mmCIF file with all atom_site columns, C-alpha atoms in Angstrom:
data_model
loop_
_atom_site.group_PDB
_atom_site.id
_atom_site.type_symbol
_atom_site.label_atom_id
_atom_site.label_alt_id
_atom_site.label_comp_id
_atom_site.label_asym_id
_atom_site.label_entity_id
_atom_site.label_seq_id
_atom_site.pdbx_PDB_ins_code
_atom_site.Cartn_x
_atom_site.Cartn_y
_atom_site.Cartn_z
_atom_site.occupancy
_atom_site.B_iso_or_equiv
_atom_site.pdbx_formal_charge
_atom_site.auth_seq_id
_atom_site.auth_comp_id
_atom_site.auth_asym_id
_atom_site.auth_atom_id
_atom_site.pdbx_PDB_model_num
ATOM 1   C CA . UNK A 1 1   ? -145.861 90.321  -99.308  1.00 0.00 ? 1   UNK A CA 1
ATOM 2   C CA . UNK A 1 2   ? -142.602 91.771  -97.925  1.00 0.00 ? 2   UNK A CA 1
ATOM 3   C CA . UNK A 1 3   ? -141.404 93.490  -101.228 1.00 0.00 ? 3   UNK A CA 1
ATOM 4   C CA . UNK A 1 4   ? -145.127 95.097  -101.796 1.00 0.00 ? 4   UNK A CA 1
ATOM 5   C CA . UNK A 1 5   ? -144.373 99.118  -101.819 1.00 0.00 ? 5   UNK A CA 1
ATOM 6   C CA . UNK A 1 6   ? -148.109 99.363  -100.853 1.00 0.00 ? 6   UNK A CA 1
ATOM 7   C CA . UNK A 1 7   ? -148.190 97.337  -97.425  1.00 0.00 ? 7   UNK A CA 1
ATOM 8   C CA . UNK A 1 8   ? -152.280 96.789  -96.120  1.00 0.00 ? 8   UNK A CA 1
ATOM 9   C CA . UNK A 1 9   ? -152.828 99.957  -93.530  1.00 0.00 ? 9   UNK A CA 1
ATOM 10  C CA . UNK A 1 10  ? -154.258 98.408  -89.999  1.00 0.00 ? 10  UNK A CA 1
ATOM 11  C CA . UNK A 1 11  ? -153.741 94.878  -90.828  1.00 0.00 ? 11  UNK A CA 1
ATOM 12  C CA . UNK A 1 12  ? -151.796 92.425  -88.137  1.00 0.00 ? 12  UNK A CA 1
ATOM 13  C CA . UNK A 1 13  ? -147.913 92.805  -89.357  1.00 0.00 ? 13  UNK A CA 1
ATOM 14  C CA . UNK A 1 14  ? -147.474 88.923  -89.164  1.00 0.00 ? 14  UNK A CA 1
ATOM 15  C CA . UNK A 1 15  ? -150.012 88.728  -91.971  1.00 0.00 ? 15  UNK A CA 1
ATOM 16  C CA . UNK A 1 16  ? -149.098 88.145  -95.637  1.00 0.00 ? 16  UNK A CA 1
ATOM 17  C CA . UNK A 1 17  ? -150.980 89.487  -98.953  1.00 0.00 ? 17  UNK A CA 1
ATOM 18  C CA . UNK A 1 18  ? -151.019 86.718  -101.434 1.00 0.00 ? 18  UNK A CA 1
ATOM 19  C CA . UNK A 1 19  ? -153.931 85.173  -103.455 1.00 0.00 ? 19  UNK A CA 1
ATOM 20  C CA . UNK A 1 20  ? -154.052 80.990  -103.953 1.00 0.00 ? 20  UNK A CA 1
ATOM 21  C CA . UNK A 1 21  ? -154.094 80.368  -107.735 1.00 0.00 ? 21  UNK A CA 1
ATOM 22  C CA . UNK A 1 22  ? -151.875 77.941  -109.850 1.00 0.00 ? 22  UNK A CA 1
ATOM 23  C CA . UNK A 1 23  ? -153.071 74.775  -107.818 1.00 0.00 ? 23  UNK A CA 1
ATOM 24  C CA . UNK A 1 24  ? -153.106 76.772  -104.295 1.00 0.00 ? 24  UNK A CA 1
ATOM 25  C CA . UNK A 1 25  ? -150.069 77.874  -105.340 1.00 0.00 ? 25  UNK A CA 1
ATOM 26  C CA . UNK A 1 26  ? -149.799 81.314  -103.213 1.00 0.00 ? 26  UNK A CA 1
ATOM 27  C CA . UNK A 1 27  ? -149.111 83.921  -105.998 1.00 0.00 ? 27  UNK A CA 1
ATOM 28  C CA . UNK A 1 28  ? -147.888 87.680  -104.941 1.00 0.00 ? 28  UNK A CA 1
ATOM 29  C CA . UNK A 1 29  ? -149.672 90.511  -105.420 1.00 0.00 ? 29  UNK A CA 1
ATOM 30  C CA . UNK A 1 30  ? -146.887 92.672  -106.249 1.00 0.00 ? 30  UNK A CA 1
ATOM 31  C CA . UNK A 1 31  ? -146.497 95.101  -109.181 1.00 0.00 ? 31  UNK A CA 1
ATOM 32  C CA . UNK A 1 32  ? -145.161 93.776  -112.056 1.00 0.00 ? 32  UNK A CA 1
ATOM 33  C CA . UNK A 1 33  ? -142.865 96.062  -114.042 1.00 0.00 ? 33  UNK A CA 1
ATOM 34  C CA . UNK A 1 34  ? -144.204 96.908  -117.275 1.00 0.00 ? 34  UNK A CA 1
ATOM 35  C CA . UNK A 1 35  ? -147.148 95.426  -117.014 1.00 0.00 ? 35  UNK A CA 1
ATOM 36  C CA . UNK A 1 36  ? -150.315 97.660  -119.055 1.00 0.00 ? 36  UNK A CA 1
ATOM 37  C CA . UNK A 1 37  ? -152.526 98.548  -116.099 1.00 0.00 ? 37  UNK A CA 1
ATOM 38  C CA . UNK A 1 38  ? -156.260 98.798  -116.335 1.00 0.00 ? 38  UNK A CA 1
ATOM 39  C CA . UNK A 1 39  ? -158.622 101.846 -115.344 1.00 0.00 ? 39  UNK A CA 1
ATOM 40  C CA . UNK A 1 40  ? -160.789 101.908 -112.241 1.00 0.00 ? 40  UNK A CA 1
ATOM 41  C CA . UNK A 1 41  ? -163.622 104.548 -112.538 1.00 0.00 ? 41  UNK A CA 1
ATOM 42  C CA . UNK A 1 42  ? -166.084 104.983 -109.789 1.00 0.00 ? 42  UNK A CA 1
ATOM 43  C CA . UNK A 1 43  ? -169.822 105.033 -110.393 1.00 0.00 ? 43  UNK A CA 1
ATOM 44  C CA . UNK A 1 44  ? -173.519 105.672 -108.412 1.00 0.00 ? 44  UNK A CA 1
ATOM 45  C CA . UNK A 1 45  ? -175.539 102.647 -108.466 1.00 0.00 ? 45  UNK A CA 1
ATOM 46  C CA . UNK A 1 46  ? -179.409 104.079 -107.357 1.00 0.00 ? 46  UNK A CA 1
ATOM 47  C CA . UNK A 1 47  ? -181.318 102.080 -105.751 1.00 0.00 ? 47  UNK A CA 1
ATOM 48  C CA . UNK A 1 48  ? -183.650 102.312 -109.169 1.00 0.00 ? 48  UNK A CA 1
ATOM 49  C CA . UNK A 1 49  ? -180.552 100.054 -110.614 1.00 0.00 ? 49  UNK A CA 1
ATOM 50  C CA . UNK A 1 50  ? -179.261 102.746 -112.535 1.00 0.00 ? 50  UNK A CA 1
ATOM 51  C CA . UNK A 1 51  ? -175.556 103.413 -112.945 1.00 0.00 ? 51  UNK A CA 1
ATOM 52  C CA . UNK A 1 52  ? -174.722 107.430 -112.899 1.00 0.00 ? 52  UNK A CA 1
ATOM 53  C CA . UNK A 1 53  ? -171.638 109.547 -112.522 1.00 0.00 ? 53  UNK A CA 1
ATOM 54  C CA . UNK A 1 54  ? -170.206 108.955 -108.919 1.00 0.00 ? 54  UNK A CA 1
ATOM 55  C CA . UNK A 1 55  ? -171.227 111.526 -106.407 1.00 0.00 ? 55  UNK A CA 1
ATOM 56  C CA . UNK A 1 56  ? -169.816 112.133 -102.593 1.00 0.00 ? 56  UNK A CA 1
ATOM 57  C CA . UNK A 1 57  ? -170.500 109.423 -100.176 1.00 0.00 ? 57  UNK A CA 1
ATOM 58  C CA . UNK A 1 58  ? -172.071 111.799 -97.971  1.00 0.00 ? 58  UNK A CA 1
ATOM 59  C CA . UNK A 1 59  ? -174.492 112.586 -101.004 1.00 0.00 ? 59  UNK A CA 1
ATOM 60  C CA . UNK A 1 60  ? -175.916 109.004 -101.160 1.00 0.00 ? 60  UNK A CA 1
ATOM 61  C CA . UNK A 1 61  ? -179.839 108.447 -100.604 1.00 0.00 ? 61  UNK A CA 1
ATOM 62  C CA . UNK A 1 62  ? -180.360 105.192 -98.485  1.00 0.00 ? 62  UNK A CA 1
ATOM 63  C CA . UNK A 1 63  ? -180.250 102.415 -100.619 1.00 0.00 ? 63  UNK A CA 1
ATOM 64  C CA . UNK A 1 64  ? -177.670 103.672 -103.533 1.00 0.00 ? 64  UNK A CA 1
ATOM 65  C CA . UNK A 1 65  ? -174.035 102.408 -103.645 1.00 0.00 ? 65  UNK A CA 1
ATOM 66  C CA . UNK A 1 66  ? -170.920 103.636 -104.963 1.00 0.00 ? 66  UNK A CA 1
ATOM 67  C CA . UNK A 1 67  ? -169.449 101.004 -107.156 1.00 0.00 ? 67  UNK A CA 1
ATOM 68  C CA . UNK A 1 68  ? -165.621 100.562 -108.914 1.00 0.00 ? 68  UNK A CA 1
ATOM 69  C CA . UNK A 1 69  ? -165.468 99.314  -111.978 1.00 0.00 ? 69  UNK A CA 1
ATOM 70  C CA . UNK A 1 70  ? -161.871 97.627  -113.225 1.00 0.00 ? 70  UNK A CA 1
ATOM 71  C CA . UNK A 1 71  ? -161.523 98.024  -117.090 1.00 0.00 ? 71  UNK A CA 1
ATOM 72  C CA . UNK A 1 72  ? -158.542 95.842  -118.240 1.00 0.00 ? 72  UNK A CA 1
ATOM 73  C CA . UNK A 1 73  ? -155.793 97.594  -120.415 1.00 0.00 ? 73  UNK A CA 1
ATOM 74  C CA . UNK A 1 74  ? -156.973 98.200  -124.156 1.00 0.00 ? 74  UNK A CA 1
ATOM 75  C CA . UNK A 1 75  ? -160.832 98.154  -122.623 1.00 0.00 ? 75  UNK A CA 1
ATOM 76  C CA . UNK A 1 76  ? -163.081 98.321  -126.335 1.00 0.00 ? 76  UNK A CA 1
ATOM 77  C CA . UNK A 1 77  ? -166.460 98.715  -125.238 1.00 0.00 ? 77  UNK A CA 1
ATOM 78  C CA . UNK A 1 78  ? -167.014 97.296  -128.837 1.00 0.00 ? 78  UNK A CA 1
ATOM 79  C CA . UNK A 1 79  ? -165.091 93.727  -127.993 1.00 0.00 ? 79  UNK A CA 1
ATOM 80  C CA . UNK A 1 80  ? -166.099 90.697  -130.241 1.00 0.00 ? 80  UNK A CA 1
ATOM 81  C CA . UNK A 1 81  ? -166.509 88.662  -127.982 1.00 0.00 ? 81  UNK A CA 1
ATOM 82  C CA . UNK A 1 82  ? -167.298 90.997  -125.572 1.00 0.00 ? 82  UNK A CA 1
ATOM 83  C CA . UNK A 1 83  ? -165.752 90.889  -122.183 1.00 0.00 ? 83  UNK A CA 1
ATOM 84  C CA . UNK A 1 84  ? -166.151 88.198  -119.232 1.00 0.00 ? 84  UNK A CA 1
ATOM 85  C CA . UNK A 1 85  ? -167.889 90.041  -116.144 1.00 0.00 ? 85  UNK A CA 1
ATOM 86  C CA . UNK A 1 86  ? -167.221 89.747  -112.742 1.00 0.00 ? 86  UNK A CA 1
ATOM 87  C CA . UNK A 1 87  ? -168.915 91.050  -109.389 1.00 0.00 ? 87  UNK A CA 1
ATOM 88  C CA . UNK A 1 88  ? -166.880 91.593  -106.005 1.00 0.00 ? 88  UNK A CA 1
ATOM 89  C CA . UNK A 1 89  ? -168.052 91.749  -102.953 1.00 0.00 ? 89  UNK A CA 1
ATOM 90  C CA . UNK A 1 90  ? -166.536 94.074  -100.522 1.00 0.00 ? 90  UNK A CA 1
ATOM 91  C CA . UNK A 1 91  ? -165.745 95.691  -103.157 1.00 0.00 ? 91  UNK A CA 1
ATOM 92  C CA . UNK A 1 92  ? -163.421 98.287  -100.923 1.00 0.00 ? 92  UNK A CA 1
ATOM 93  C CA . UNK A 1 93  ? -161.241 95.395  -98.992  1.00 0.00 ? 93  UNK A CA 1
ATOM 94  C CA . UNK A 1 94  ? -160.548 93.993  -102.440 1.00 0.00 ? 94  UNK A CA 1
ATOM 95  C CA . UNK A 1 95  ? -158.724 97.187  -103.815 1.00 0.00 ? 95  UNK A CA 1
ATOM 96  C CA . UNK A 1 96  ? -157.378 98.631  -100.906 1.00 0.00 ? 96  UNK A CA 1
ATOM 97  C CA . UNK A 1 97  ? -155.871 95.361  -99.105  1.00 0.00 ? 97  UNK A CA 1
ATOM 98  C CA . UNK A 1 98  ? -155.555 93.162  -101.609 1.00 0.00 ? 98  UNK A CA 1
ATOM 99  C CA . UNK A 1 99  ? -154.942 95.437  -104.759 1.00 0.00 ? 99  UNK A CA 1
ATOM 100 C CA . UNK A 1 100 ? -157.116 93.394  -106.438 1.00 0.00 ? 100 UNK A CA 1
ATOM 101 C CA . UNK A 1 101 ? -156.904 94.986  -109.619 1.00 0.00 ? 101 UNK A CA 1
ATOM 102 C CA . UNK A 1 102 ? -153.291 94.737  -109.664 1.00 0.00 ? 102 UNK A CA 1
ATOM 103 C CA . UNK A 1 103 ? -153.540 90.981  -109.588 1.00 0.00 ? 103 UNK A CA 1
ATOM 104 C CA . UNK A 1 104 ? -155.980 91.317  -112.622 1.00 0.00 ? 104 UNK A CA 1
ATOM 105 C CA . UNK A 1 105 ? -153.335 93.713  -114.546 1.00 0.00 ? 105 UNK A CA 1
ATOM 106 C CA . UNK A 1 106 ? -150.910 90.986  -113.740 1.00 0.00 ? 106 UNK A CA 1
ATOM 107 C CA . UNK A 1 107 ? -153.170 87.587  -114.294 1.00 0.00 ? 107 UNK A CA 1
ATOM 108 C CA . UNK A 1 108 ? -154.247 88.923  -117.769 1.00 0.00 ? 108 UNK A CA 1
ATOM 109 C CA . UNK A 1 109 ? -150.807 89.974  -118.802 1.00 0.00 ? 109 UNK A CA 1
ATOM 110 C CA . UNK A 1 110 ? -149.145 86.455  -118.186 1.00 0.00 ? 110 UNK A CA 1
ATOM 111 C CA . UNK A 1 111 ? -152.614 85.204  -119.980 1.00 0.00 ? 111 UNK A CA 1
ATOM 112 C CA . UNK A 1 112 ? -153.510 83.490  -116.621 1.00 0.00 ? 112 UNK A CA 1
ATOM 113 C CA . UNK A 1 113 ? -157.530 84.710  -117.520 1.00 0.00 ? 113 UNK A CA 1
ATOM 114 C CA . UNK A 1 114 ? -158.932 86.887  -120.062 1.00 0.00 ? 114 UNK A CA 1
ATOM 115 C CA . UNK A 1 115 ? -159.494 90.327  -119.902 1.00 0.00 ? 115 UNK A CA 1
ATOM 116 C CA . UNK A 1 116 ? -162.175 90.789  -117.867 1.00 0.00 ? 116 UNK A CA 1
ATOM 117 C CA . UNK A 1 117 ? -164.877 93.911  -116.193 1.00 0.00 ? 117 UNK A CA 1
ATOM 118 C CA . UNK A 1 118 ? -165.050 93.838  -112.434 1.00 0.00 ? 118 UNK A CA 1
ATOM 119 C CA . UNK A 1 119 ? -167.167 95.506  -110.853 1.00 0.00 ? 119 UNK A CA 1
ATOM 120 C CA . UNK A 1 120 ? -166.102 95.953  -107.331 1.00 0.00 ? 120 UNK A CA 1
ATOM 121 C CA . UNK A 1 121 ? -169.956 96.623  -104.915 1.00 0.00 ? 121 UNK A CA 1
ATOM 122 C CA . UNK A 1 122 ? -169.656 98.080  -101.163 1.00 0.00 ? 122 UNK A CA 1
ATOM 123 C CA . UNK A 1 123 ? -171.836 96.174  -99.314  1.00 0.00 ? 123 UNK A CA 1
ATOM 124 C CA . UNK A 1 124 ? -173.096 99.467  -97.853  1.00 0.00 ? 124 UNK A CA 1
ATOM 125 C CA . UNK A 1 125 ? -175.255 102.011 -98.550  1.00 0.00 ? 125 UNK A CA 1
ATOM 126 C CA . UNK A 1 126 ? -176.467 105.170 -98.097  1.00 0.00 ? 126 UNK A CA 1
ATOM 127 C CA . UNK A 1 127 ? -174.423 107.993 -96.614  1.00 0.00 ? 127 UNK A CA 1
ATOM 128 C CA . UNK A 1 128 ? -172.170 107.138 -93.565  1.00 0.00 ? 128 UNK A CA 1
ATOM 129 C CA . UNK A 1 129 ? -173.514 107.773 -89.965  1.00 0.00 ? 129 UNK A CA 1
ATOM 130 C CA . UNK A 1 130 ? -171.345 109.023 -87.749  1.00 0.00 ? 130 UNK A CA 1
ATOM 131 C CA . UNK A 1 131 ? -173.029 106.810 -84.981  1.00 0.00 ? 131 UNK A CA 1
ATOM 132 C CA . UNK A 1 132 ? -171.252 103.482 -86.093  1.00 0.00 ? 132 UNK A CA 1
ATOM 133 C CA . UNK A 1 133 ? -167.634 103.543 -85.306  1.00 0.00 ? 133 UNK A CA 1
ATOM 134 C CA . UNK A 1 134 ? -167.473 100.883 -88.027  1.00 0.00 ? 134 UNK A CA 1
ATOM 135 C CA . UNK A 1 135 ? -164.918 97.603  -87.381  1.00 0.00 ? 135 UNK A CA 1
ATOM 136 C CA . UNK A 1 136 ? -161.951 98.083  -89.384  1.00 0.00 ? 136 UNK A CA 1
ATOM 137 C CA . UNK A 1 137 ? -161.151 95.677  -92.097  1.00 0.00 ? 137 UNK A CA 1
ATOM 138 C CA . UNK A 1 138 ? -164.631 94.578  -92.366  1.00 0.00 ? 138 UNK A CA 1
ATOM 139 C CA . UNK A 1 139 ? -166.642 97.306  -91.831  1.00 0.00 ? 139 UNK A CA 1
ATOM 140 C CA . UNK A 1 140 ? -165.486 101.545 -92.102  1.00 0.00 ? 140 UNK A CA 1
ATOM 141 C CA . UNK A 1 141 ? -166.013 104.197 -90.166  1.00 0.00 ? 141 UNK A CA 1
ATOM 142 C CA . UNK A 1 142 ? -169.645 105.290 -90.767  1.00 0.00 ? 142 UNK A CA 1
ATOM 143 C CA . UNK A 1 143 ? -171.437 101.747 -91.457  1.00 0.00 ? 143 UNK A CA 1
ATOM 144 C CA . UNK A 1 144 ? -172.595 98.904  -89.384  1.00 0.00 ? 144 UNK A CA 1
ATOM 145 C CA . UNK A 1 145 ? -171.655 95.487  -89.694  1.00 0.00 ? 145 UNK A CA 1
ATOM 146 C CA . UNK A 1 146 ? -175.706 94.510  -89.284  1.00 0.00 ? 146 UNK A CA 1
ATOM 147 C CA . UNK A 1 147 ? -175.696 96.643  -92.112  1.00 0.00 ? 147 UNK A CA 1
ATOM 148 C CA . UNK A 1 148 ? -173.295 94.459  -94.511  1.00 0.00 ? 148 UNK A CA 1
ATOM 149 C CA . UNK A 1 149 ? -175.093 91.060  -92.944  1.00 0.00 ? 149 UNK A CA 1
ATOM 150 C CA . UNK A 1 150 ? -178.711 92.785  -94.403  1.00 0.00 ? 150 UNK A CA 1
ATOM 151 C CA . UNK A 1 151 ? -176.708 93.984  -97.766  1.00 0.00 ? 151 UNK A CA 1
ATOM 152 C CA . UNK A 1 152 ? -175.424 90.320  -98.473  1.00 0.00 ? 152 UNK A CA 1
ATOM 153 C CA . UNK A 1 153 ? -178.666 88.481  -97.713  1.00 0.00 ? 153 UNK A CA 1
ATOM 154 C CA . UNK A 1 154 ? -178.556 87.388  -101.802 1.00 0.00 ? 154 UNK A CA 1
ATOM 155 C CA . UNK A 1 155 ? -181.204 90.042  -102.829 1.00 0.00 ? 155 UNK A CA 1
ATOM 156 C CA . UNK A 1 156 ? -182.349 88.624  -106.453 1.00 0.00 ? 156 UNK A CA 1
ATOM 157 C CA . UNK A 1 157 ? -183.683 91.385  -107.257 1.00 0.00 ? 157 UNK A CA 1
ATOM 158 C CA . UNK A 1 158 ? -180.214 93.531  -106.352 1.00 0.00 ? 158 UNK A CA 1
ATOM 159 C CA . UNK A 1 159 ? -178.166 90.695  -108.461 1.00 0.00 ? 159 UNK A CA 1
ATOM 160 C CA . UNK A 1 160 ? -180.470 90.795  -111.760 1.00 0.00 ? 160 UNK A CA 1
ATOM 161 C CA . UNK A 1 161 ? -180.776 94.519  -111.950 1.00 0.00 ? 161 UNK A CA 1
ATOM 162 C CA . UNK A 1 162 ? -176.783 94.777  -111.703 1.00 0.00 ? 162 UNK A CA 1
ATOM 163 C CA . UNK A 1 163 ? -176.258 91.927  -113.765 1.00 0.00 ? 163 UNK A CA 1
ATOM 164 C CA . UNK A 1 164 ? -178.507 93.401  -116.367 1.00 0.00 ? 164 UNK A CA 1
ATOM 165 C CA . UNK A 1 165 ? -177.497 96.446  -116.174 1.00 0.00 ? 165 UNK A CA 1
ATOM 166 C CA . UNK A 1 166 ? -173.899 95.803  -116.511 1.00 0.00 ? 166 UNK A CA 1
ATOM 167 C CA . UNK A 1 167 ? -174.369 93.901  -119.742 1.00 0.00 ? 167 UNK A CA 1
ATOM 168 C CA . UNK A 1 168 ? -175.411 96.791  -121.617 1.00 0.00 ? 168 UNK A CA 1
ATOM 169 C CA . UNK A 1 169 ? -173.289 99.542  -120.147 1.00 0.00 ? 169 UNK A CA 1
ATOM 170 C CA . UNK A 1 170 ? -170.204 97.795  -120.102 1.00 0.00 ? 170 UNK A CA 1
ATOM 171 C CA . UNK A 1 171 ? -170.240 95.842  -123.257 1.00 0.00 ? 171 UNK A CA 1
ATOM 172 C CA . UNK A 1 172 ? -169.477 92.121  -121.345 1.00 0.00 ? 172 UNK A CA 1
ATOM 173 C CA . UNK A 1 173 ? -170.881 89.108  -121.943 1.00 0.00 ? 173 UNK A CA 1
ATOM 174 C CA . UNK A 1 174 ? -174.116 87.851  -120.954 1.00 0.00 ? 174 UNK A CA 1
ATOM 175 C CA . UNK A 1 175 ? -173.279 84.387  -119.496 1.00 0.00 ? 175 UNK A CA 1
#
């Protein structure tokens, strides 16, 4: 998007930020004024499936994850109905190049979706290694990309815990 202030770092110039809704209708992903933004807060998920107060990356165990979660604006952890939940993969691409919780600030102001919790998942984890030179957008500094392939081979067990999890802490829904 020409007119984004925040233009994708490292990405091919000739490339465009937009997101397909409306119909495939290529909506931008631009800032709009006055528009009540939501919170991102940054959280430990342990490899026990507990959430905990986020911690350096260099302080992860194998196995635990740092995790975003997008609150909309007004979040009530007491909702009735309580909130739609959604999980995003690459959880790091999403906010960073696609400002993905800028397009939620803006989808849920225009009443495009309901207010929703997204919880935005790194598919790595543990604490970076400075033996992987990583492969910039998909994979930083730090982490392999055999590493994400392993991390998104649909772990059930990964999925239920989170999903669980989430339910309670966050106050969302449960379907």
């Amino acid at each position: 998007d020409d007119l984004n202030i925040r233009q994708a770092k490292g990405q091919n110039p000739l490339q465009k930020c937009y997101i397909a809704l409306k119909n495939g209708v290529q909506q931008p992903v631009n800032k709009i004024p006055g528009v009540p933004e939501g919170k991102l807060e940054k959280f430990l998920y342990t490899k026990e499936g507990e959430i905990k107060k986020a911690i350096g990356e260099n302080e992860l165990q194998p196995r635990d994850r740092l995790i975003t979660v997008y609150l909309p604006p007004g979040y009530d952890e007491n909702r009735k109905p309580p909130y739609n939940f959604q999980v995003t993969l690459d959880g790091g691409q999403y906010l960073e190049t696609m400002q993905m919780n800028t397009i939620l600030d803006n989808l849920i102001a225009e009443n495009e979706i309901e207010p929703v919790v997204n919880v935005f998942i790194s598919p790595y984890t543990g604490p970076p290694n400075s033996n992987f030179p990583g492969m910039l957008p998909v994979a930083p500094p730090g982490y392999s990309l055999e590493m994400r392939f392993k991390e998104y081979a649909c772990d059930p067990d990964f999925a239920k815990k989170l999903s669980t999890l989430c339910t309670s802490f966050f106050g969302i829904s449960k379907t």
